PDB file of C-alpha atoms and ligand atoms in Angstrom:
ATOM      1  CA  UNK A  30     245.902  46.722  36.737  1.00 58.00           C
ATOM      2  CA  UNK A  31     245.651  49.940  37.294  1.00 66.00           C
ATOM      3  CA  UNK A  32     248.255  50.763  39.654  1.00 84.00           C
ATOM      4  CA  UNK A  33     250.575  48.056  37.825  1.00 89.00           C
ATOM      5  CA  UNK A  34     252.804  50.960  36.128  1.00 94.00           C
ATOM      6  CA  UNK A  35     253.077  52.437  39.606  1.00 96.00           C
ATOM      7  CA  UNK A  36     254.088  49.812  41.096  1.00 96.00           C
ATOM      8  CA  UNK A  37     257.018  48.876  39.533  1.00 96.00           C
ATOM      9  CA  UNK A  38     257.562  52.276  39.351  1.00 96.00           C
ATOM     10  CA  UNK A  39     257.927  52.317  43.039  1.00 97.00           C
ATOM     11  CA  UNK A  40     259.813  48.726  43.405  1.00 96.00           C
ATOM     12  CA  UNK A  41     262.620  50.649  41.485  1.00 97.00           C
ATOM     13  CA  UNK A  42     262.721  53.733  42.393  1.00 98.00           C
ATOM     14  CA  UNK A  43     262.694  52.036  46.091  1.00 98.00           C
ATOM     15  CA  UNK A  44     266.617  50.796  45.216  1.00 97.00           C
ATOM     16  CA  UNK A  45     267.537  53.645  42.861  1.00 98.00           C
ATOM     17  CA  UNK A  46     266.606  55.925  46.099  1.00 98.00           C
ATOM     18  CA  UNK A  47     268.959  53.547  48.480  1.00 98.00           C
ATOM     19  CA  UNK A  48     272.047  54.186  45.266  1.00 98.00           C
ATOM     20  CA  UNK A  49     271.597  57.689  45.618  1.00 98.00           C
ATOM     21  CA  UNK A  50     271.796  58.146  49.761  1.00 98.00           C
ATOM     22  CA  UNK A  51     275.490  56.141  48.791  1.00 98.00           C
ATOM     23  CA  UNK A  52     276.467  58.617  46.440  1.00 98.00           C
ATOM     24  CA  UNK A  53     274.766  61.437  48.479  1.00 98.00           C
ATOM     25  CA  UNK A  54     277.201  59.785  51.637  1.00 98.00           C
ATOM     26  CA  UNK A  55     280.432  60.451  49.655  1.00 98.00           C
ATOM     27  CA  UNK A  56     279.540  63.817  48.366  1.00 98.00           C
ATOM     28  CA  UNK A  57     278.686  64.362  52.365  1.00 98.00           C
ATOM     29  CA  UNK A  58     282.235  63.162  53.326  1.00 98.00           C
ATOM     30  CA  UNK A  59     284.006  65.534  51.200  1.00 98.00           C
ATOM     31  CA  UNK A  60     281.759  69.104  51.712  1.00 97.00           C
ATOM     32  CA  UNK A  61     279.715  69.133  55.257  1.00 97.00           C
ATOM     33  CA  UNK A  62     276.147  70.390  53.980  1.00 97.00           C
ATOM     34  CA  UNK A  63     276.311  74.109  54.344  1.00 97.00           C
ATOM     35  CA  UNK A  64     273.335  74.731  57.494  1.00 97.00           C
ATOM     36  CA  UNK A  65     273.733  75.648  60.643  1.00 95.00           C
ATOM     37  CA  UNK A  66     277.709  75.801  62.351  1.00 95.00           C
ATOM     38  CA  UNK A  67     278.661  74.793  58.512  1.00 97.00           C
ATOM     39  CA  UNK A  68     276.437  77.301  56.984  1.00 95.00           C
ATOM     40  CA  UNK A  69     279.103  79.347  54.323  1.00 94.00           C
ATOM     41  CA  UNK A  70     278.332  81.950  51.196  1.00 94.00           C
ATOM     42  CA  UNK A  71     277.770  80.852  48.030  1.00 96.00           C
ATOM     43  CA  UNK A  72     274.264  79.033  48.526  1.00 97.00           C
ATOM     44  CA  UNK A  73     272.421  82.266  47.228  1.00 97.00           C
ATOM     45  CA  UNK A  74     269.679  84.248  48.884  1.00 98.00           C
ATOM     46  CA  UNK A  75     268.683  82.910  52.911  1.00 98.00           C
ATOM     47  CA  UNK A  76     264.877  82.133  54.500  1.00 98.00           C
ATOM     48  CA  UNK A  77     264.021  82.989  58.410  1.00 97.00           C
ATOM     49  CA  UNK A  78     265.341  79.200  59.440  1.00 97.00           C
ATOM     50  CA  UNK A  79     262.063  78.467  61.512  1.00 96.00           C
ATOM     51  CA  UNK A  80     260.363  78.761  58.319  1.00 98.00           C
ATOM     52  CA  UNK A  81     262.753  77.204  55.865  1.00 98.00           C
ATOM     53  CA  UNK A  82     262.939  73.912  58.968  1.00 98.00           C
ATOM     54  CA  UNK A  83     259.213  73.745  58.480  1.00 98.00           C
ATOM     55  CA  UNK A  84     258.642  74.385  54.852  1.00 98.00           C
ATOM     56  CA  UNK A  85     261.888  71.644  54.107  1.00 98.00           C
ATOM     57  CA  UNK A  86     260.465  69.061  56.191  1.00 98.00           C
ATOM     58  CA  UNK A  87     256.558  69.563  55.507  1.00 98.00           C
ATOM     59  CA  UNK A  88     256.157  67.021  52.513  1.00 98.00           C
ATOM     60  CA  UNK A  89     256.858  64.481  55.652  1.00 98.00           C
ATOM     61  CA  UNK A  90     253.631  65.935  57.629  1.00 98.00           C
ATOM     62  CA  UNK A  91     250.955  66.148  54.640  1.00 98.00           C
ATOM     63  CA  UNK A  92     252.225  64.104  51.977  1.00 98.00           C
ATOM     64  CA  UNK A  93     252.075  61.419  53.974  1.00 97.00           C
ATOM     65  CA  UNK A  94     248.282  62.800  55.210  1.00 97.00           C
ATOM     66  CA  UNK A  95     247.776  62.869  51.884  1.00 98.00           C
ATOM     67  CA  UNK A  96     248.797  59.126  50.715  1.00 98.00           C
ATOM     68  CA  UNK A  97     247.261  57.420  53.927  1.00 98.00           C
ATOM     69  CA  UNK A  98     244.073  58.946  52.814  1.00 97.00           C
ATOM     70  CA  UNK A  99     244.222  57.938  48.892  1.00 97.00           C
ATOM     71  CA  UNK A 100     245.828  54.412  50.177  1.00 97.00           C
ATOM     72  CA  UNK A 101     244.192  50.831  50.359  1.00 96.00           C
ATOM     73  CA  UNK A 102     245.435  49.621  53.344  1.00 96.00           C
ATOM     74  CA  UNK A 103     242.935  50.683  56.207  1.00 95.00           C
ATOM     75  CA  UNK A 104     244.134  47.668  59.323  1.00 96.00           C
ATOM     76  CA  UNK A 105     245.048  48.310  62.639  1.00 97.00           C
ATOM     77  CA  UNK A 106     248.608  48.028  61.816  1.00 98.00           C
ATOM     78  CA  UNK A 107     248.481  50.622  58.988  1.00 98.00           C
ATOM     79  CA  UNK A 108     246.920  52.871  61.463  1.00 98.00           C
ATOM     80  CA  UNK A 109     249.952  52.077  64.047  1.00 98.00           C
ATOM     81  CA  UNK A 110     252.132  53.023  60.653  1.00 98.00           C
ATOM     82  CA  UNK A 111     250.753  56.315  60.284  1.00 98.00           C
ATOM     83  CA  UNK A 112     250.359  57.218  64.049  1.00 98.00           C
ATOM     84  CA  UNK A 113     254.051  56.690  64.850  1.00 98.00           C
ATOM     85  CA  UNK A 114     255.215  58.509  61.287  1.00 98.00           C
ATOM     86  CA  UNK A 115     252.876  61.551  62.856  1.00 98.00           C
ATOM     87  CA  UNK A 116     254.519  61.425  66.252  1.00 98.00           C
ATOM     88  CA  UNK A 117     257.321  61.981  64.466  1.00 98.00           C
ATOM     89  CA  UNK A 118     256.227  64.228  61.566  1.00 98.00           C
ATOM     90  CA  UNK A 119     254.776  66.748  63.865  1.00 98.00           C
ATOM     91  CA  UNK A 120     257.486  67.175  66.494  1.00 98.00           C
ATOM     92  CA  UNK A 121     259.541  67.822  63.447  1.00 98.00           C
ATOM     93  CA  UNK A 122     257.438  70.238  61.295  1.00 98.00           C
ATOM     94  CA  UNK A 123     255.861  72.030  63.852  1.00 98.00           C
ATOM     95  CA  UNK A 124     257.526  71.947  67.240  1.00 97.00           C
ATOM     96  CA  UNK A 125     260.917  71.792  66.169  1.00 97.00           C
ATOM     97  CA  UNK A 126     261.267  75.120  64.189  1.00 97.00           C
ATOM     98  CA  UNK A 127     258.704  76.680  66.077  1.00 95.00           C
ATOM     99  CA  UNK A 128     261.102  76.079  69.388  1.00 92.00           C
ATOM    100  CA  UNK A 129     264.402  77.607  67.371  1.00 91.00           C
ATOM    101  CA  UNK A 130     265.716  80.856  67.788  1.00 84.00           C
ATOM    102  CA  UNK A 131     264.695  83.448  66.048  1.00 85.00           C
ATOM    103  CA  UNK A 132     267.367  85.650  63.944  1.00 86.00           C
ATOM    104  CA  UNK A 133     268.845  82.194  62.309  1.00 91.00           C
ATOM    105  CA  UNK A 134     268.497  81.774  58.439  1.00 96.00           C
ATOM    106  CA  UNK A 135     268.637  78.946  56.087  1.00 97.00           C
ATOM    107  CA  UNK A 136     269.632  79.257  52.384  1.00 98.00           C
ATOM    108  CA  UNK A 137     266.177  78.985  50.164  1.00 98.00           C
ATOM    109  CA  UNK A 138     268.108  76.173  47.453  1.00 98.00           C
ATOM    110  CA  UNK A 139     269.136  74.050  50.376  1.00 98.00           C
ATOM    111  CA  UNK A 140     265.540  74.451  52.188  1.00 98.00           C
ATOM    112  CA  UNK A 141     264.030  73.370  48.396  1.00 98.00           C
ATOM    113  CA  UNK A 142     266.826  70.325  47.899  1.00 98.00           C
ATOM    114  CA  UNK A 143     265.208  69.092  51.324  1.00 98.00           C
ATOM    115  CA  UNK A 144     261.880  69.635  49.818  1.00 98.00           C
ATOM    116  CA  UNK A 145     262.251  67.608  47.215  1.00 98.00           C
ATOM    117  CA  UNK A 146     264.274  65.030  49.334  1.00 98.00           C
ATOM    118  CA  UNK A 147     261.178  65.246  51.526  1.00 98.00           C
ATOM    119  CA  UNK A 148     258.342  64.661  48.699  1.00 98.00           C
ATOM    120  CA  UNK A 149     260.335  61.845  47.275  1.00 98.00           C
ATOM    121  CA  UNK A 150     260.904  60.247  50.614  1.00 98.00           C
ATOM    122  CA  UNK A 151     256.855  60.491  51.377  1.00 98.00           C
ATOM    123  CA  UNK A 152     255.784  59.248  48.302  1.00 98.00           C
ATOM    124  CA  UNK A 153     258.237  55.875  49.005  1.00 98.00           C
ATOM    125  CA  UNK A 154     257.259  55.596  52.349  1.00 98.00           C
ATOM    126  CA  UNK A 155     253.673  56.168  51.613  1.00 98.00           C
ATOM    127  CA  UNK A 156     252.580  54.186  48.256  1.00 98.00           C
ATOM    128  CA  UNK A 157     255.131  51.561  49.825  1.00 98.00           C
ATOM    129  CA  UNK A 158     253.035  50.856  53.373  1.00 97.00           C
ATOM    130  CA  UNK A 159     249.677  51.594  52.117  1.00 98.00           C
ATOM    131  CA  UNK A 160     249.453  50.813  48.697  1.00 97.00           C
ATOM    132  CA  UNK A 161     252.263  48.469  47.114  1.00 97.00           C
ATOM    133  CA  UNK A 162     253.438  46.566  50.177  1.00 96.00           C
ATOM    134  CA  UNK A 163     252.166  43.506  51.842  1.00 96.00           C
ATOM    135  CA  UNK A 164     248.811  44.093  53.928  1.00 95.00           C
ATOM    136  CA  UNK A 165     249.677  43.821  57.410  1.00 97.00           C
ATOM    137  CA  UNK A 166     247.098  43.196  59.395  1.00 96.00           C
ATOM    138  CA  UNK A 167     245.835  43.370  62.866  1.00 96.00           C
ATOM    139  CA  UNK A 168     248.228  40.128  63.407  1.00 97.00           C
ATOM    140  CA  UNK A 169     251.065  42.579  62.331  1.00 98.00           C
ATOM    141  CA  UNK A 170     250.816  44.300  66.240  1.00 98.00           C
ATOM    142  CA  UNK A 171     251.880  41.335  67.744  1.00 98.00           C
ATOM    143  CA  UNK A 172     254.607  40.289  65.745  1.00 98.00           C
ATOM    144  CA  UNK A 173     258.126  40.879  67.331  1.00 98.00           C
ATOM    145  CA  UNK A 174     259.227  43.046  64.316  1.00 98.00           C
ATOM    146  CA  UNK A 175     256.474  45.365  65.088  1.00 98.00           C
ATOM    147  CA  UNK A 176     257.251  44.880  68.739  1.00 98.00           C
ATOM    148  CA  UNK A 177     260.973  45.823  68.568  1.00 98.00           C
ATOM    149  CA  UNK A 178     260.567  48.202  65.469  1.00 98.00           C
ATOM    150  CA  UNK A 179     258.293  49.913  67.834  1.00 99.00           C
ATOM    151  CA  UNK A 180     260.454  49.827  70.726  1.00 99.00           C
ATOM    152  CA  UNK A 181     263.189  51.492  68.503  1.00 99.00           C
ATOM    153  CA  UNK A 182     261.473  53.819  67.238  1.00 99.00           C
ATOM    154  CA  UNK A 183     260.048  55.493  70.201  1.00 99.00           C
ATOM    155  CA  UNK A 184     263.518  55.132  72.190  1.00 98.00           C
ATOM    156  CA  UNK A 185     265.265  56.543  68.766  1.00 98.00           C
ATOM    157  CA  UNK A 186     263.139  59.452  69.327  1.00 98.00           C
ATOM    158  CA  UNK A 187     263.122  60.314  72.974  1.00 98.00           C
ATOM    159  CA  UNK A 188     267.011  60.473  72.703  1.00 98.00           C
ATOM    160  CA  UNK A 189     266.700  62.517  69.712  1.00 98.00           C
ATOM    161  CA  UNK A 190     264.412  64.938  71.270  1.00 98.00           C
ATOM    162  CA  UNK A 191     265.974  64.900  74.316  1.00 98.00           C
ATOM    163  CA  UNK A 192     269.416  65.886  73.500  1.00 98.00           C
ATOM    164  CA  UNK A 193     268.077  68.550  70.571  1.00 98.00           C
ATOM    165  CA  UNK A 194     266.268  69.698  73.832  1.00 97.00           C
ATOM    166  CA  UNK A 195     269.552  70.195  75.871  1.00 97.00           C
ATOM    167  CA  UNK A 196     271.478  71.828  72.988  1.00 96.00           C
ATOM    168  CA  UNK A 197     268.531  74.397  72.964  1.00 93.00           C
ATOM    169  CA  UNK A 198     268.767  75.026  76.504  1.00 92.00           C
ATOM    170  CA  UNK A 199     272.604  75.017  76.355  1.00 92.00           C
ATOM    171  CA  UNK A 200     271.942  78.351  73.189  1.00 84.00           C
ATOM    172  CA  UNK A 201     269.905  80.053  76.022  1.00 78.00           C
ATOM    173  CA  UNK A 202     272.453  79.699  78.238  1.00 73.00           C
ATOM    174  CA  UNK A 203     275.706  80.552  76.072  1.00 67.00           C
ATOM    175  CA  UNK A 204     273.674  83.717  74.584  1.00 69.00           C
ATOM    176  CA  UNK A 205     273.933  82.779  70.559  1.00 74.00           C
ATOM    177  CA  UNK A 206     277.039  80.968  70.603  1.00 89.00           C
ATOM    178  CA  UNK A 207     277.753  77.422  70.475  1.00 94.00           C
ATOM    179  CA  UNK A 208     279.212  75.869  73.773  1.00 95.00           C
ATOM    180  CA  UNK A 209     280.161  72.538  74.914  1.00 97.00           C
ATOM    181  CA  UNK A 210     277.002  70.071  75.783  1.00 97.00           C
ATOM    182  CA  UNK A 211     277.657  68.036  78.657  1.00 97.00           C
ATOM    183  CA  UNK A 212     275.454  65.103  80.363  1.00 97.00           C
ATOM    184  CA  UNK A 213     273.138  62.775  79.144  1.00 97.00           C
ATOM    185  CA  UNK A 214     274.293  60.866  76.342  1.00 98.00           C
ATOM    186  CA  UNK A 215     276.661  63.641  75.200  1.00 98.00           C
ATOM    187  CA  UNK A 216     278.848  62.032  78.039  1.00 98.00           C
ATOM    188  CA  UNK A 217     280.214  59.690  75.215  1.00 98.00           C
ATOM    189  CA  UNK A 218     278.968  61.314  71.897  1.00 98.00           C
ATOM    190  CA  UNK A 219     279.270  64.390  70.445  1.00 98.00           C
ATOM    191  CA  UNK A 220     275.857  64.076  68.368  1.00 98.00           C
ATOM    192  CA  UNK A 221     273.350  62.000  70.546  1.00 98.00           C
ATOM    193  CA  UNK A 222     270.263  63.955  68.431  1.00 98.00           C
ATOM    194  CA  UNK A 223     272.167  62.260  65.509  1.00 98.00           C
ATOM    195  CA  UNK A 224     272.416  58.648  67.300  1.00 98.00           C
ATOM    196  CA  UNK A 225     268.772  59.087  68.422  1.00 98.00           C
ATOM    197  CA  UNK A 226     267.404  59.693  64.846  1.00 98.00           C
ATOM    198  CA  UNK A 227     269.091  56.976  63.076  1.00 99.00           C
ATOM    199  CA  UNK A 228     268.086  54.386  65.848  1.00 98.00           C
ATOM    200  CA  UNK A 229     264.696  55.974  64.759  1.00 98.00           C
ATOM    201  CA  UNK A 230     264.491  55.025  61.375  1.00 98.00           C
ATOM    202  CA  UNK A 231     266.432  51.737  62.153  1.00 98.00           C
ATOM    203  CA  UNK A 232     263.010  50.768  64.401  1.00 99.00           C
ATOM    204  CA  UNK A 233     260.784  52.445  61.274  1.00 98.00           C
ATOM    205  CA  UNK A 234     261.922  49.762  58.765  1.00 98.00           C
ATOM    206  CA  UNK A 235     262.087  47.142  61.201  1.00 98.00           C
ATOM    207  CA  UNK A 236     258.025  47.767  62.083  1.00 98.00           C
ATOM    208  CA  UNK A 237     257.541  48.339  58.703  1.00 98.00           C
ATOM    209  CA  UNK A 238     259.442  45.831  57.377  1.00 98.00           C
ATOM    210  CA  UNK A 239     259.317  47.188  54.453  1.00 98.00           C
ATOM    211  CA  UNK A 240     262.360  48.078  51.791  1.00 98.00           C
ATOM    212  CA  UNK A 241     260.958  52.249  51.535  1.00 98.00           C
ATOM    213  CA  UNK A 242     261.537  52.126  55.422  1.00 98.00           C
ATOM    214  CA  UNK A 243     265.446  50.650  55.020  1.00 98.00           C
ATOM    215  CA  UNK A 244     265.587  53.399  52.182  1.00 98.00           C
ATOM    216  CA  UNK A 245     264.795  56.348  54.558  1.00 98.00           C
ATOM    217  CA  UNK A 246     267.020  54.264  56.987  1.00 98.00           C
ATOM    218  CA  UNK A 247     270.059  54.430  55.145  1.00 98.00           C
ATOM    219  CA  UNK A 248     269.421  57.898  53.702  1.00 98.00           C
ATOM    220  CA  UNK A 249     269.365  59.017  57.409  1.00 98.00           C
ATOM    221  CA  UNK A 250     273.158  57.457  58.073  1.00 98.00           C
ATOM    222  CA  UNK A 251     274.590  59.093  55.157  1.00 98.00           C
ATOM    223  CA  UNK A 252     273.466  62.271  55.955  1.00 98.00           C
ATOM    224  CA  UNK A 253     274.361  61.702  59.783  1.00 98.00           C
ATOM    225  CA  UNK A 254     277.121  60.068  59.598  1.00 98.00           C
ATOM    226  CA  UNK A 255     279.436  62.641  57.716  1.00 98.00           C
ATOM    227  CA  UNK A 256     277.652  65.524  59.983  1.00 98.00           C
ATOM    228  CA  UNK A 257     278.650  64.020  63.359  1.00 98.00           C
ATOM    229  CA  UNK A 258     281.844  63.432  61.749  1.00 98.00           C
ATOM    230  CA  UNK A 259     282.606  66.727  60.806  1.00 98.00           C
ATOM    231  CA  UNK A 260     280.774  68.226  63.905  1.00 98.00           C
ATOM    232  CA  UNK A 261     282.837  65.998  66.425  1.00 98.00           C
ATOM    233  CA  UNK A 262     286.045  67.099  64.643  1.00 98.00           C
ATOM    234  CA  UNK A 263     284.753  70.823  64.865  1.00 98.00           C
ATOM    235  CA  UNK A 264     284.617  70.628  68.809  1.00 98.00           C
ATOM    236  CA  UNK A 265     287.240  69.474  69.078  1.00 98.00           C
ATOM    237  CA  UNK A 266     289.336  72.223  66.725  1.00 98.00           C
ATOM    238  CA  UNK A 267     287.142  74.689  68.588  1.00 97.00           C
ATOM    239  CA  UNK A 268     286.861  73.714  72.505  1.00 97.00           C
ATOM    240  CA  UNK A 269     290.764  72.911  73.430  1.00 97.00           C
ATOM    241  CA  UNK A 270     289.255  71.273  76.351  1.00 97.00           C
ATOM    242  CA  UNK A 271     286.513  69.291  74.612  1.00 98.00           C
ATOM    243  CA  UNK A 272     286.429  65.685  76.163  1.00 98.00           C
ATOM    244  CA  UNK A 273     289.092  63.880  75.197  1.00 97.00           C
ATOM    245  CA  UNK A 274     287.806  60.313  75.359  1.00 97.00           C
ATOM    246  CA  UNK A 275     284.202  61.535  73.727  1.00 98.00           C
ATOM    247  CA  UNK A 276     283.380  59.901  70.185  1.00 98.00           C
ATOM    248  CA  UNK A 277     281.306  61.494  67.631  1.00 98.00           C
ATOM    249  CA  UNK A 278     278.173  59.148  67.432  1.00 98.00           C
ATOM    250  CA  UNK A 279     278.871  55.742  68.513  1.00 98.00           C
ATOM    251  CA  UNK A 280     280.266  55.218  72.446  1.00 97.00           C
ATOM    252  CA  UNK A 281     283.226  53.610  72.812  1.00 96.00           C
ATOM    253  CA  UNK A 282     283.806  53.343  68.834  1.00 96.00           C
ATOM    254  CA  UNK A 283     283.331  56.262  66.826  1.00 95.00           C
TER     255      UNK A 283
HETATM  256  P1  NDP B  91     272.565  70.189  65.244  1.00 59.46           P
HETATM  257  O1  NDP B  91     272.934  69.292  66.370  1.00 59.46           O
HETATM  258  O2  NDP B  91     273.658  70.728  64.390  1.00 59.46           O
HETATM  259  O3  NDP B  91     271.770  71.460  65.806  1.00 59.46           O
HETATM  260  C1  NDP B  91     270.571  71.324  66.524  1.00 59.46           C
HETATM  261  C2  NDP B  91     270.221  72.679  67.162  1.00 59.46           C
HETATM  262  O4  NDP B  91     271.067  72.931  68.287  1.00 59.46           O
HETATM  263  C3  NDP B  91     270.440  73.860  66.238  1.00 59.46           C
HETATM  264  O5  NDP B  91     269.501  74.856  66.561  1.00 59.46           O
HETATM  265  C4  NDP B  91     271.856  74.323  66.574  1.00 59.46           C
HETATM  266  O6  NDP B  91     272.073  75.686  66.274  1.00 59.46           O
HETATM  267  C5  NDP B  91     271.911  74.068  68.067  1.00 59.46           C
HETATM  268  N1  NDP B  91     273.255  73.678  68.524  1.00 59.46           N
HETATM  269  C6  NDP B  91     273.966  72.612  68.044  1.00 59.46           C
HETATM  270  N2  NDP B  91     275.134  72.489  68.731  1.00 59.46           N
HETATM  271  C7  NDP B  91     275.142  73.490  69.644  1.00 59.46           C
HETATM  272  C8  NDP B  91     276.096  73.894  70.648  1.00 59.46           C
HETATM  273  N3  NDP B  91     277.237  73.226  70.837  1.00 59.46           N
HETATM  274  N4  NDP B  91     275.806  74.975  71.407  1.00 59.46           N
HETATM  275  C9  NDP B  91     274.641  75.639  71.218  1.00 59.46           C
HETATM  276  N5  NDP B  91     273.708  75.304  70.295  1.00 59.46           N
HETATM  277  C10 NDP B  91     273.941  74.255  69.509  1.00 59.46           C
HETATM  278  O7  NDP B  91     271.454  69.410  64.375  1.00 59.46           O
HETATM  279  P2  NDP B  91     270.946  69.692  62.870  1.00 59.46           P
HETATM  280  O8  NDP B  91     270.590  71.136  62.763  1.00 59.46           O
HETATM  281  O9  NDP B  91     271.895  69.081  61.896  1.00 59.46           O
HETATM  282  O10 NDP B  91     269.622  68.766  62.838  1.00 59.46           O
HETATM  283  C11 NDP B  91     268.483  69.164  63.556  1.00 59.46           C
HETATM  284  C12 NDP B  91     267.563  67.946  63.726  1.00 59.46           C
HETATM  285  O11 NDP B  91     267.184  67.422  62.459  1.00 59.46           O
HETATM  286  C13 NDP B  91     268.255  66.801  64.489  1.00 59.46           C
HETATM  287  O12 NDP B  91     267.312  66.236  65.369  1.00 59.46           O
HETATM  288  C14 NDP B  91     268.622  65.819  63.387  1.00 59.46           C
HETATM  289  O13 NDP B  91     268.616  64.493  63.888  1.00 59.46           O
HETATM  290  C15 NDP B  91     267.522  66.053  62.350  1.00 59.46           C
HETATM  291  N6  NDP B  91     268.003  65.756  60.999  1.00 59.46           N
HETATM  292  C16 NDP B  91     267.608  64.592  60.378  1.00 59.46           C
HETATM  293  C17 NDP B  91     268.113  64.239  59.134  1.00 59.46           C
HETATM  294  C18 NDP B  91     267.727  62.942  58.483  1.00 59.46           C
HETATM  295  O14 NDP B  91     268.309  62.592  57.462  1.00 59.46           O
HETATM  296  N7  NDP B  91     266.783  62.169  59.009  1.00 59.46           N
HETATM  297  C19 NDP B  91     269.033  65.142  58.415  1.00 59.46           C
HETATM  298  C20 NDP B  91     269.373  66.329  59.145  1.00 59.46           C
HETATM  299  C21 NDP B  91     268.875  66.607  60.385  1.00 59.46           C
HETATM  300  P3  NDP B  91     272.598  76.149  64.806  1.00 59.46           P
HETATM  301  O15 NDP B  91     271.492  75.803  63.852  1.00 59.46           O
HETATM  302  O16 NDP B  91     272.839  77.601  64.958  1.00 59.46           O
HETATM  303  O17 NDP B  91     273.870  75.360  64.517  1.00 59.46           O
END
């Protein structure tokens, strides 16, 4: 009884959450969010971006410390859960901005907007897999969602990290300017990093099976969807001899 409010708190919230990343898809269609190559005036005062990266993303890293610890579920499975959302969680909060350039900045509301993206995201993903959601127990390891949820989520991430990894190397290279990444799986996409993180979050809900995991899932394609849009339509206005037959984050389709 006591967590009774909560939890239909959470059931709801769970689908209002999927509503908004629709709405949030549209809005993303029309006006690219304004970081990085689309980074434009008007967003009020800027933050080093290393530290506006880490503080944006952060909620993901001890929020979810935070509900593991105050949530029931203690199996082997929720312990896989966990592990794989830290693999993740740490690349993101700590290697990630601590491998970016310095001299870069980030506007302070959009770093805050991803803060609160980020606490509300946790707080599904968490009271959702270790509170609310169905126990899944030590069985759960050898079930062929966790399997292939697994499976996805690890490659999801080694292509993500990979190709961020070459577009690094490629700014070291072109001397603070943006240049045209070629090999790997930008061979047929413009936004591989983009590919590789939704495939990601794909695997999460699948090994998770869980309705806060297809939330996060779908929140991921409507902000990467428009992005690689707009990002394969920048190369190409910018690079005359950008790759004709490339697509922006599907090969072969789009
Ligand atoms: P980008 O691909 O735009 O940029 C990644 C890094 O590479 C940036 O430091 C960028 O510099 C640099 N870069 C990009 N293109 C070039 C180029 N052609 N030449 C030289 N340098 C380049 O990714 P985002 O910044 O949008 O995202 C960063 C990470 O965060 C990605 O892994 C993405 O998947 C993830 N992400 C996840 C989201 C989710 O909803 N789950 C939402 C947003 C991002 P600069 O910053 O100067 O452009």
């Amino acid at each position: 009884m006591l967590f009774e409010g909560e939890r239909q708190l959470v059931q709801w919230l769970v689908w209002a959450w999927m509503a908004m990343a629709g709405l949030a898809f549209v809005a993303l269609l029309v006006r690219t969010a304004p970081y990085g190559r689309f980074s434009r005036p008007g967003w009020g005062p800027t933050v080093p971006a290393r530290i506006g990266w880490a503080v944006m993303e952060s909620p993901g890293l001890w929020g979810m410390a935070i509900l593991f610890a105050l949530g029931e579920h203690r199996s082997p499975a929720a312990w896989a859960f966990v592990g794989l959302w830290g693999l993740h969680s740490v690349h993101r909060v700590i290697l990630y901005p601590v491998r970016m350039r310095p001299g870069h900045r980030l506007a302070a509301s959009v770093m805050l907007m991803g803060v609160g993206f980020h606490v509300v995201n946790a707080y599904l993903q968490g009271r959702w897999i270790f509170q609310f959601g169905p126990v899944r127990g030590a069985g759960w390891l050898a079930d062929p969602r966790f399997l292939a949820g697994t499976a996805m989520f690890l490659g999801g991430f080694a292509v993500n990290v990979h190709a961020d990894n070459m577009l690094r190397r490629l700014r070291r290279r072109s001397e603070d300017t943006y240049a045209i990444p070629r090999g790997g799986l930008f061979r047929w996409v413009s936004c591989p990093n983009y590919l590789g993180e939704i495939i990601e979050w794909i695997g999460w809900t699948v090994l998770t099976w869980s309705p806060a995991g297809l939330a996060f899932a779908v929140w991921t394609v409507a902000n990467l969807l428009p992005r690689a849009i707009s990002t394969h339509k920048w190369y190409r206005r910018t690079f005359p001899d950008y790759p004709p037959h490339r697509k922006a984050l599907l090969p072969g389709l789009l």
